[in-house]
């Protein structure tokens, strides 16, 4: 069994941008205008779209695997081969899930949550 990597966290109610002493481009009045990074938000949205689909695939395959292992469903010599194939599919799906979620999580870790509003800074998807 695999453990999912940490999910990117959406903008929390009351969350504020970094202190103005952080590096960034100052506005004319000397303060820095910050915005929540839209590319980081896309990673949050992507995680939320992908996770339910992966959960559905996993639970559906697990249910079919449990049924295939039951002698009440199929009691034939060839059934062992299909159960082994389904076990392999479960492993592949686990690896696939891990790869997808890890890539989103890693990209989120490398993407700043806040960017200066007028910086034109490079983002994850540019």
C-alpha angles and dihedrals in degrees: 000000000000128000116226116241119242114290121233108259120234123227106290123220108266094014111145132201120259121286115277090247087074117100115272142109113295120225119233092272092055099256126109119240109216131192131190104260108257090206091056089050089053089056090051090050092047091052090050091050097046101043098065091048092051090046091052092049092048096048093045093050092044091052092049090047092052091048092048091052092053115095088213090072103040129002106180134116092245092057091080091064092052091048089053091050091050090050088054090049089052090052092048091048090051091052091046091050091048092050094049097045093042092053091051092045093048092048090050090051089054095046119081116236093217128036131182107266095229099034101097085212119177114263135200097268100040 
